[in-house]
Coordinates of C-alpha atoms and ligand atoms in Angstrom, one line a residue:
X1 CA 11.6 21.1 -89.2
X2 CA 12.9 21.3 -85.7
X3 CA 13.6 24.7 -84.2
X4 CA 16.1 23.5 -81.1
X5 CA 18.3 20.8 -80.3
X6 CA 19.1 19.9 -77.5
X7 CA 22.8 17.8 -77.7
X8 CA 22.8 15.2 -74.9
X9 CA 26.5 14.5 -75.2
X10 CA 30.4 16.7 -74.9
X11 CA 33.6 16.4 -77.2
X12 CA 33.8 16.1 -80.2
X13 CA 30.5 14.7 -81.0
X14 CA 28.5 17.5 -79.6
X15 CA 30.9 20.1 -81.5
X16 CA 29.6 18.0 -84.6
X17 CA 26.1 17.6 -83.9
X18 CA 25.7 21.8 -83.1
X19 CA 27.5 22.5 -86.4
X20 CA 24.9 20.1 -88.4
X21 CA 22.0 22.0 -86.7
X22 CA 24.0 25.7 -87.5
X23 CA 23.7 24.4 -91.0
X24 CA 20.0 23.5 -90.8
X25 CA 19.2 27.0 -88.9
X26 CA 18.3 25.2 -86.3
X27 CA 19.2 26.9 -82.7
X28 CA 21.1 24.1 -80.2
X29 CA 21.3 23.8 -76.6
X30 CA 24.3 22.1 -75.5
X31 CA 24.3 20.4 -71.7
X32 CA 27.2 20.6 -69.7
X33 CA 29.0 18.9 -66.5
X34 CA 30.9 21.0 -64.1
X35 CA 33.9 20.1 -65.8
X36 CA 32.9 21.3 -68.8
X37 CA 31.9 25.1 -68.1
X38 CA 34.9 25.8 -70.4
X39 CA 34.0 23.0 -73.2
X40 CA 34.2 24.3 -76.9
X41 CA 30.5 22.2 -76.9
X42 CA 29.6 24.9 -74.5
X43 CA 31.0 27.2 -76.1
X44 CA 29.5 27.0 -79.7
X45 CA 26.1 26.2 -78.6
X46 CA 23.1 29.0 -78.8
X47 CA 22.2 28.4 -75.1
X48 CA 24.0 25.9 -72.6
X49 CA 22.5 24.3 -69.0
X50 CA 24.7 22.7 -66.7
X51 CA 23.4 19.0 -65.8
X52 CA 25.3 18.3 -62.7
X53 CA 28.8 17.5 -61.0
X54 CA 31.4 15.8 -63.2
X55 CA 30.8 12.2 -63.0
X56 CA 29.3 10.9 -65.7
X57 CA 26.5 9.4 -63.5
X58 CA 25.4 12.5 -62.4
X59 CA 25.4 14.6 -65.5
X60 CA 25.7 13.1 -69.0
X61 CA 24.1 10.1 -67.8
X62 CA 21.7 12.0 -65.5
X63 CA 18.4 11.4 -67.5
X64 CA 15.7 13.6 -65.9
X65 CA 18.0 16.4 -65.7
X66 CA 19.0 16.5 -69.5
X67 CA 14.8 15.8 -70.1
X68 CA 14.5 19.1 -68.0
X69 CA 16.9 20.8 -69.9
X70 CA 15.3 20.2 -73.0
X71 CA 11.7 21.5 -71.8
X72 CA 12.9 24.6 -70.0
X73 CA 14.7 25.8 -72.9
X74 CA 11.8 24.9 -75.6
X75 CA 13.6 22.2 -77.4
X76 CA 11.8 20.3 -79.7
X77 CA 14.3 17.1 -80.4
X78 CA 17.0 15.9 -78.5
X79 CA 20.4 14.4 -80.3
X80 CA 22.1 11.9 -78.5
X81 CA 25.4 11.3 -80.2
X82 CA 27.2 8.3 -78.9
X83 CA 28.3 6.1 -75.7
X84 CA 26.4 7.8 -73.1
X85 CA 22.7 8.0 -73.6
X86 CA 22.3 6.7 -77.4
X87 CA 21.6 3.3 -76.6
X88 CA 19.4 3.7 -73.7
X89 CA 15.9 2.7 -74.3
X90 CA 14.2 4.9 -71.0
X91 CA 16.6 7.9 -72.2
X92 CA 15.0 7.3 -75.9
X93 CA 11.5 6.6 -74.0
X94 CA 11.4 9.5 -72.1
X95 CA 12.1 12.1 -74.7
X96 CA 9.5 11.2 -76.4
X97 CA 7.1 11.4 -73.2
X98 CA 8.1 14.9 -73.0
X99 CA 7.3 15.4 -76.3
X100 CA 10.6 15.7 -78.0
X101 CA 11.8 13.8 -80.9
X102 CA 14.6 11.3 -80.5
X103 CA 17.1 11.6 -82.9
X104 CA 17.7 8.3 -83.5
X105 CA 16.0 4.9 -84.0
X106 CA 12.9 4.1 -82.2
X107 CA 12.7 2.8 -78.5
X108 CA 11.6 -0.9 -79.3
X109 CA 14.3 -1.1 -82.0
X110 CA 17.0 0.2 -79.7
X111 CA 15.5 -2.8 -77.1
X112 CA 15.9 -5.1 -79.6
X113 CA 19.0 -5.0 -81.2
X114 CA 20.3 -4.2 -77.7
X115 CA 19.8 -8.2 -76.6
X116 CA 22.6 -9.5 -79.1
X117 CA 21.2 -13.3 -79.1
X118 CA 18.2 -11.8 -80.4
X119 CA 19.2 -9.4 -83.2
X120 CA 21.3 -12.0 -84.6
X121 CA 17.9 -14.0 -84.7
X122 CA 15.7 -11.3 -86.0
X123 CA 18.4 -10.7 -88.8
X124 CA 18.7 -14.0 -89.5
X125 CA 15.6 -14.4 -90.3
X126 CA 15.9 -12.0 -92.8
X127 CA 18.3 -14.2 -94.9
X128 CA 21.8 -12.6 -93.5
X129 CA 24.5 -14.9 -92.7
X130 CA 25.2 -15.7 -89.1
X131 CA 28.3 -16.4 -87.3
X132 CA 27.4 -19.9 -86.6
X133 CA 26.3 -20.4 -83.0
X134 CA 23.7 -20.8 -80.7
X135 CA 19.9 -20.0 -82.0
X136 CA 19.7 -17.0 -79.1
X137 CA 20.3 -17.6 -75.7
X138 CA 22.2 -20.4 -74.9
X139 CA 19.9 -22.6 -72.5
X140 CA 22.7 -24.4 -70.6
X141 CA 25.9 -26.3 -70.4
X142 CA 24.3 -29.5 -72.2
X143 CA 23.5 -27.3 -75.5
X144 CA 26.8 -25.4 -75.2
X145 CA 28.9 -28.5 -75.1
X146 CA 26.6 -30.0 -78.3
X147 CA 27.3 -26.8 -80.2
X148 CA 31.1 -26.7 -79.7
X149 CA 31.7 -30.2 -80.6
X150 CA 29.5 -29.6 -83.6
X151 CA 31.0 -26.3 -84.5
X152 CA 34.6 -27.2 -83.5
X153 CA 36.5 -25.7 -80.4
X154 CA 37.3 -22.8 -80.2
X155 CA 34.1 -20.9 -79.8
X156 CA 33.2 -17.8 -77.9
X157 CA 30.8 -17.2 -74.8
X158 CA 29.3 -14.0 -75.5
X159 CA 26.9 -12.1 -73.0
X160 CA 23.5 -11.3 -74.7
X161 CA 23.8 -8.0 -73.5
X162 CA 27.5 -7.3 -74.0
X163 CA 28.8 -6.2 -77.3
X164 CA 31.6 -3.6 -78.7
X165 CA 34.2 -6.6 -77.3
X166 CA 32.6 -5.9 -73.7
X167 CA 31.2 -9.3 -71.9
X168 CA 33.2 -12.2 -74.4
X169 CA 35.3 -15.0 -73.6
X170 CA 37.0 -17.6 -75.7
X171 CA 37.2 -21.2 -74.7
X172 CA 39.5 -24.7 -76.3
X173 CA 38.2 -27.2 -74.9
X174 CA 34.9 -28.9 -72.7
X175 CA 36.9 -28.2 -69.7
X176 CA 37.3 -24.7 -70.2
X177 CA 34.0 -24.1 -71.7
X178 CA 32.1 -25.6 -68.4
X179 CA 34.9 -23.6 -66.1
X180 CA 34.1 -20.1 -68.6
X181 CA 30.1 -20.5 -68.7
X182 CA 29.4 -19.8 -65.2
X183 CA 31.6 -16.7 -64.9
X184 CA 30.4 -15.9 -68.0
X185 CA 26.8 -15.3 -66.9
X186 CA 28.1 -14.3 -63.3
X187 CA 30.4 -11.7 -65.0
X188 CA 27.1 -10.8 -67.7
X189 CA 24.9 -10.3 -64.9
X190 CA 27.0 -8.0 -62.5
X191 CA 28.1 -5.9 -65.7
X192 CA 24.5 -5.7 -67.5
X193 CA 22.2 -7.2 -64.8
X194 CA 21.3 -10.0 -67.4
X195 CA 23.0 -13.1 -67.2
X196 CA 22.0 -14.3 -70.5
X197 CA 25.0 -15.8 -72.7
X198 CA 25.4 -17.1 -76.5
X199 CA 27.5 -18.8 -78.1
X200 CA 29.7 -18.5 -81.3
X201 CA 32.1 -20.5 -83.1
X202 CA 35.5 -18.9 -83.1
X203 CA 36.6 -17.6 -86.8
X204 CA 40.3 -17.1 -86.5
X205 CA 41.6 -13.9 -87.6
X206 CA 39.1 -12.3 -89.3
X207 CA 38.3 -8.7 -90.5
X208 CA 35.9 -6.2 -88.9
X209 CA 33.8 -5.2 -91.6
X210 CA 30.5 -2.6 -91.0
X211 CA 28.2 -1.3 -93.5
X212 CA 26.4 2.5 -92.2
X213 CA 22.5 2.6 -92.8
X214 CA 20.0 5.2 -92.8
X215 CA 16.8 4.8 -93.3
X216 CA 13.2 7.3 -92.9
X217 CA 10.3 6.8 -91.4
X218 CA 8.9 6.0 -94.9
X219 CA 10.4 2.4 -95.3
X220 CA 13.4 3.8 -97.6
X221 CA 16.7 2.4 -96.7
X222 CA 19.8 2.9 -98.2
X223 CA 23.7 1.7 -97.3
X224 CA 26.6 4.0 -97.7
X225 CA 29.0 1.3 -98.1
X226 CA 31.5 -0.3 -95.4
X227 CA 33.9 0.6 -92.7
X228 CA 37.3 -2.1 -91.9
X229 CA 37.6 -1.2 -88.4
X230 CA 40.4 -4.3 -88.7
X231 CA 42.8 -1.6 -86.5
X232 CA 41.9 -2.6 -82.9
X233 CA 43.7 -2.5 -79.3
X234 CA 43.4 -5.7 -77.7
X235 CA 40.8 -4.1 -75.6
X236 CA 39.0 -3.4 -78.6
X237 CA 39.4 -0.1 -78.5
X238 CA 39.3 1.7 -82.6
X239 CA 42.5 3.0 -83.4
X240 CA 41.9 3.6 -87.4
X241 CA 39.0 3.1 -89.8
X242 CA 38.6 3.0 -93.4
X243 CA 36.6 3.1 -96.3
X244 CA 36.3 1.3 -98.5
X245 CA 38.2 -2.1 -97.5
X246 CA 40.8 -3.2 -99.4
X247 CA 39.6 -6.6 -98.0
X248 CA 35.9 -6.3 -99.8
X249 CA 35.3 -7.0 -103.6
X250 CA 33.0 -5.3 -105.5
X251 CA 30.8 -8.1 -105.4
X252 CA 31.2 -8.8 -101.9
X253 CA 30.4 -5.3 -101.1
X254 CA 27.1 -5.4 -102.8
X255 CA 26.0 -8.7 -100.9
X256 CA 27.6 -7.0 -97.5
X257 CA 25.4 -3.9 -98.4
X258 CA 22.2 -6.1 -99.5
X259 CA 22.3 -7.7 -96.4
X260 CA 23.0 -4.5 -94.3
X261 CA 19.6 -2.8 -96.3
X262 CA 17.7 -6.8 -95.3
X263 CA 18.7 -7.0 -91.1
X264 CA 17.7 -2.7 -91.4
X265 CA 14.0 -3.5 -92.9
X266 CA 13.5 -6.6 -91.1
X267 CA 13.6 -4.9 -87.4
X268 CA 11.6 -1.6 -88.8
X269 CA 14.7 0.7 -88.8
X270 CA 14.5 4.6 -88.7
X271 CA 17.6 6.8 -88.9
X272 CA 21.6 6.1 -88.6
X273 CA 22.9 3.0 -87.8
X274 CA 25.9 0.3 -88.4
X275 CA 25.5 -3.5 -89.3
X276 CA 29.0 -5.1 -87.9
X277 CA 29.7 -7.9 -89.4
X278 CA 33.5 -10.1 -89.2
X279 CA 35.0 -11.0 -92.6
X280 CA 36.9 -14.8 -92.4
X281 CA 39.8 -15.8 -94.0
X282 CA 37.9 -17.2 -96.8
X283 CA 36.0 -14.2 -97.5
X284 CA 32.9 -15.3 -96.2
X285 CA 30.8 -12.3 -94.1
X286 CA 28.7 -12.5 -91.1
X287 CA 26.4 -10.5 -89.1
X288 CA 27.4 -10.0 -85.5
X289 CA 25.8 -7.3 -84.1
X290 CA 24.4 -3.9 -84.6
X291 CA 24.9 -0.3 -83.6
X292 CA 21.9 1.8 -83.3
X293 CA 23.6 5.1 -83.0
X294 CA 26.0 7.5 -85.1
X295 CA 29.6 6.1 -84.6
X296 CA 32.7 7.7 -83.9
X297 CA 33.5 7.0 -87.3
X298 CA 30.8 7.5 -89.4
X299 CA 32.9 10.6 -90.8
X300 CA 35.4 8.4 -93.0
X301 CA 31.8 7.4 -94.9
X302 CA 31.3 11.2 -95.3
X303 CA 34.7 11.3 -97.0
X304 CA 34.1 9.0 -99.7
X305 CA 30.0 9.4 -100.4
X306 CA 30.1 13.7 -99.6
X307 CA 26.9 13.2 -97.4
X308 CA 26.7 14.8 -94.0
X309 CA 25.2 12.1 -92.1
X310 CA 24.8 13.9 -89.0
X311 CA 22.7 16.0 -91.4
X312 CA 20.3 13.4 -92.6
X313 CA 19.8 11.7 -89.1
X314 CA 18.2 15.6 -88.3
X315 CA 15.6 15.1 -91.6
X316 CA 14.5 11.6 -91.1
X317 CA 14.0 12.3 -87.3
X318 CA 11.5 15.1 -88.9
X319 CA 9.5 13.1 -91.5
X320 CA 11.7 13.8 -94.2
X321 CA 12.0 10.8 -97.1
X322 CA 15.8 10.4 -97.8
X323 CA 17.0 12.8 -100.6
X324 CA 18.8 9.6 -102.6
X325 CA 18.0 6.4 -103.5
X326 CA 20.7 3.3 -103.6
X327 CA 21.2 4.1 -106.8
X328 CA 22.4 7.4 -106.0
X329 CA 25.1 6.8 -103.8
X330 CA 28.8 6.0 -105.1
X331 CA 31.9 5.5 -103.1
X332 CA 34.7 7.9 -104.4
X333 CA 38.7 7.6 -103.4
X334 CA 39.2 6.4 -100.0
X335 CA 39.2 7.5 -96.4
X336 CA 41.0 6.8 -93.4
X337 CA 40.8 8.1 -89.9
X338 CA 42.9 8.1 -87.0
X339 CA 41.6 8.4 -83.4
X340 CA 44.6 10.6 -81.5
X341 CA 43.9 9.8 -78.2
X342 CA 45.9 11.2 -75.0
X343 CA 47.9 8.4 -74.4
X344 CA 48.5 7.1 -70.5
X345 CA 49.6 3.6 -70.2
X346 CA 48.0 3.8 -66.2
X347 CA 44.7 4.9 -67.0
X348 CA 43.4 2.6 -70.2
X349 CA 40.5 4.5 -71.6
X350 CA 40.6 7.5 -69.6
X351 CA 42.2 10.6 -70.4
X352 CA 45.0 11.8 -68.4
X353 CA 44.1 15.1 -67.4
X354 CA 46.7 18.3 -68.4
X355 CA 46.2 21.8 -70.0
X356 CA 46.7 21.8 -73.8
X357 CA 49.4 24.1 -74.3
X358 CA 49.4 24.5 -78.1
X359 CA 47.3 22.7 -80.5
X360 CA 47.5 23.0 -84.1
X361 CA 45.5 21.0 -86.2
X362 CA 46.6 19.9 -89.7
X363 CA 44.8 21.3 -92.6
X364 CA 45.0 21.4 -96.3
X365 CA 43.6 19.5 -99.1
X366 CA 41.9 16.2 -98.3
X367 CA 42.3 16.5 -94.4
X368 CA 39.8 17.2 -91.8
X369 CA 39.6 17.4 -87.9
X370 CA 37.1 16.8 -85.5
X371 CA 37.7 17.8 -82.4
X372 CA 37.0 19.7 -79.1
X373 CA 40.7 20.7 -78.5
X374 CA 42.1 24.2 -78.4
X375 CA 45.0 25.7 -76.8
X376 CA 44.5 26.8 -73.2
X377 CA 41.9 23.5 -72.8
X378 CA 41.9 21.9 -69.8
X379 CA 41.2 18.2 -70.4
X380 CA 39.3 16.9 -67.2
X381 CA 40.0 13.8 -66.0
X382 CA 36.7 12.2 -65.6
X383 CA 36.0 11.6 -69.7
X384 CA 37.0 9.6 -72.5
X385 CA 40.5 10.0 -73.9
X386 CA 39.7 10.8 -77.5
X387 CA 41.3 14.4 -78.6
X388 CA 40.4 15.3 -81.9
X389 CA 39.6 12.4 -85.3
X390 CA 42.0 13.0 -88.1
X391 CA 40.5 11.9 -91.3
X392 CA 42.7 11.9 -94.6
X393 CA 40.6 11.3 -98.1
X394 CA 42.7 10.6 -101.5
X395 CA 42.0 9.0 -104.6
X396 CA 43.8 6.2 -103.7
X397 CA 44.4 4.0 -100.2
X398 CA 48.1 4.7 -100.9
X399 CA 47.3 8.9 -101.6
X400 CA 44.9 8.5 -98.1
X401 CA 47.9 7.1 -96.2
X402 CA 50.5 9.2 -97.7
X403 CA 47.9 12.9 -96.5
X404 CA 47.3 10.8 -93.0
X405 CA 51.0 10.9 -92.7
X406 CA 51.2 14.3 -93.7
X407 CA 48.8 15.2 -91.6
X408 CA 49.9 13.8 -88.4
X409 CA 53.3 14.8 -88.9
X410 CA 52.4 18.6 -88.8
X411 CA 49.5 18.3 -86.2
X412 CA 50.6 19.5 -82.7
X413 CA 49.0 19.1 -79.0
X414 CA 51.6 19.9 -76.2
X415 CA 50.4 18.9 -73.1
X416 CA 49.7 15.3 -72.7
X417 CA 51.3 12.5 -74.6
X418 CA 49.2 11.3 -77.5
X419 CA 48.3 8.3 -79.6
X420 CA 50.2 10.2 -82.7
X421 CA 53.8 8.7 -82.6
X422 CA 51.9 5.1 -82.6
X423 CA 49.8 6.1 -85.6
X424 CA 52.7 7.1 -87.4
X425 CA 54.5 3.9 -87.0
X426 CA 51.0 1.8 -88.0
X427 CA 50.5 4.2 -90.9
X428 CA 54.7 3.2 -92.3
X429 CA 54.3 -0.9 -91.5
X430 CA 54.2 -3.1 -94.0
X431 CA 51.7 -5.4 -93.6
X432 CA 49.3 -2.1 -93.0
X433 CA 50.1 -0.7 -96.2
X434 CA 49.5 -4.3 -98.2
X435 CA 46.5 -4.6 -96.7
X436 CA 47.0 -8.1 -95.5
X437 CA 46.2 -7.5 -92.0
X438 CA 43.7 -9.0 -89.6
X439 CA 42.6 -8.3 -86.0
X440 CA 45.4 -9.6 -84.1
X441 CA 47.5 -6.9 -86.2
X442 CA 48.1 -4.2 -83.6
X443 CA 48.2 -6.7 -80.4
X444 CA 50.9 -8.4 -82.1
X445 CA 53.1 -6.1 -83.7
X446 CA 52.2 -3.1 -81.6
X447 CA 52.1 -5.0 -77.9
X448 CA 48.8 -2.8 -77.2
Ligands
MV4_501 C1 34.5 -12.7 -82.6 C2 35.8 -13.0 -83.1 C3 35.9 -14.2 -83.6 N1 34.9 -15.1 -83.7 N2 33.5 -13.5 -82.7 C4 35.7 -8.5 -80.6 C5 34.9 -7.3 -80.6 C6 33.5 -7.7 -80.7 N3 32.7 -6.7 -81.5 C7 33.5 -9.0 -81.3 N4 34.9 -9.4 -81.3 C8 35.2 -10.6 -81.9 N5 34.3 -11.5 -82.1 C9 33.7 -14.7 -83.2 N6 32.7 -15.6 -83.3 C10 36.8 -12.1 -82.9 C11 36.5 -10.9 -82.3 C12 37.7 -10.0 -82.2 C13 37.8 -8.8 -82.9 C14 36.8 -8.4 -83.8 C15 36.9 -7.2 -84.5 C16 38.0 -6.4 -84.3 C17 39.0 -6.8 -83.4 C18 38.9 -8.0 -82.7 C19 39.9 -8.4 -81.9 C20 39.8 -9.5 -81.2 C21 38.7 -10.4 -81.3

């Protein structure tokens, strides 16, 4: 077993990856900007170095200096968490240079599943359903137009090395497609210096479904059923997340997670990851893309199978065989969690910075928090916006809401406005609460 961590990340996600390792008796070394001297991350962690100045670009992102980090302070794996350096092949490649083991999938698989056009390929191949499109790259405007009139207009321009909703456009007509496909690739190439595009029919209104994966470096892998991540800004930012769906049937769940365990073992898959997949109108499921890191929400899985995932990505990354088979693993009640962000209408993504004045998290049966907040915290203005995940569990969807309201009603952050009031308002609507809801949900009702 490993004896340090190092925790290449802040927030949240470093508060949870140090309590894992606590856990496991395994020591932690948390990494810090100079923004985040006063950090809970920093804070909790057996040892902490600072990387660099605040940008993200020359700290979190800074790879030799985290590498560093790690050897001067004896580490012998490195956790990346998510966003910053989780999906970055050299960050991946270079740990394991320096002889530390990267929690997380290996290099090559990261590469591939990082070129969109060509997971959906490799996972194809494997017998999962594809959004119907292009056969990887799209070679030019001659194939592009012969797609679209044989798929029907509308259909999507995606960039190969986009995904989350980054680098996609939707087009009606020939016109519009031959305008979009050039500043497609123009856009795909300044934003991920690869101008490669594919293309997708359009499914109207559909459902974000993904099924969480792990999987040891002994060819065992297991699902842990899905995630409706239907809940989305129109800048595809996660507002809530559930499990299970109330969109997926038993059966349907079974062929989601078959296909899930398939794409996993067809690209040689080691340790956490997500299989995204969009849900039509008709029911039918297809694979888009997949995650190759622990998400944001992989606690509302938690909730309703009582693993600790963060947990098990630590034993597979050290040789361990999974605990569980399939077999094992059963989805009880349901779980929902809500994303408070600090809400600034000038400043999409980033947090607005402001001292915390109070902060009381909810508690009580069914409820948990995940955050980096306390009171006296000065949020810095250079990171992400997310405060603190509140998850509710109940035996019901209607119990979850009913604790989620509860629980959001008695949480308190004074400071800087907050993503709560909206929640509040999502969690009492209708057409949430029935169920019936599809992606345009929140742009439409919610005007955000
Ligand atoms: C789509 C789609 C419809 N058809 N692809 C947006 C986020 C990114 N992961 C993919 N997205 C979509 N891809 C095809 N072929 C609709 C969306 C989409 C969406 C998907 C999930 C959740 C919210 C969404 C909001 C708008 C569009």
């Amino acid at each position: 077993m490993f004896k340090k961590i190092l925790i290449a990340n802040r927030g949240e996600i470093a508060v949870r990856v140090i309590r894992a390792c606590r856990e496991l008796g395994i020591a932690t070394v948390a990494v810090y900007s100079q923004a985040d001297a006063d950090a809970l991350h920093v804070r909790l962690a057996d040892a902490s170095v600072c990387i660099g100045p605040p940008q993200n670009r020359d700290s979190y992102l800074n790879i030799p200096n985290i590498v560093t980090a790690a050897i001067i302070t004896g580490c012998d794996a490195v956790h990346p968490g998510y966003g910053y350096l989780s999906e970055t092949v050299a960050f991946a490649e270079n740990c394991e240079i320096a002889r530390l083991k990267f929690i997380g999938p290996r290099p090559e698989t990261i590469e591939r599943m990082q070129d969109k056009a060509q997971a959906k390929q490799l996972v194809g191949h494997a017998g999962v359903p594809l959004i119907p499109g292009s056969a990887g790259v799209l070679s030019g405007e001659a194939e592009g137009l012969k797609l679209a009139h044989k798929y029907g207009y509308p259909v999507m321009i995606k960039a190969s090395a986009g995904g989350g909703g980054r680098g996609i456009r939707i087009v009606r007509n020939d016109e519009e497609f031959l305008r979009n496909l050039p500043l497609a690739q123009a856009e795909a190439q300044a934003a991920f210096g690869c101008p490669d595009v594919y293309l997708e029919k359009y499914l109207e209104q559909p459902r974000h479904i993904e099924v969480q994966i792990i999987a040891d470096e002994h060819g065992n892998v297991v699902h842990l059923g899905e995630r409706d991540c239907t809940v989305q800004k129109k800048s595809h930012q996660k507002l809530i997340e559930e499990s299970p769906s109330v969109a997926v049937t038993p059966e349907q769940r079974k062929k989601i997670g078959d296909y899930a365990v398939r794409g996993a073992k067809a690209v040689g898959y080691v340790n956490a990851g997500t299989m995204e997949f969009l849900l039509d109108a008709h029911g039918k499921v297809y694979f888009m893309e997949m995650n190759t890191r622990i998400q944001v929400e992989h606690c509302v899985t938690e909730l309703v199978t009582g693993l600790d995932l963060v947990r098990q990505q630590i034993l597979v990354a050290a040789g361990e065989k999974l605990p569980f088979t399939q077999k094992d693993i059963a989805i009880r009640g349901h779980a929902i969690e809500c994303r408070v962000n600090a809400e600034d209408p000038a400043r999409n993504m980033m947090a607005c910075a402001g001292t915390v004045k109070r902060y009381l998290p909810p508690g009580g049966p069914g409820v948990r928090v995940d955050s980096h907040l306390y009171a006296g915290y000065e949020i810095p203005p250079f990171y992400d916006s997310m405060l603190a995940k509140v998850l509710a569990w109940g035996d019901t969807r209607a119990a979850a809401i009913e604790r989620m309201k509860r629980a959001l009603g008695e949480m308190v952050v004074d400071g800087v406005p907050t993503t709560i009031p909206l929640f509040l308002r999502i969690l009492d609507d209708p057409e949430f609460r029935a169920g019936t809801i599809s992606t345009d949900f929140v742009p439409r009702k919610f005007h955000t």
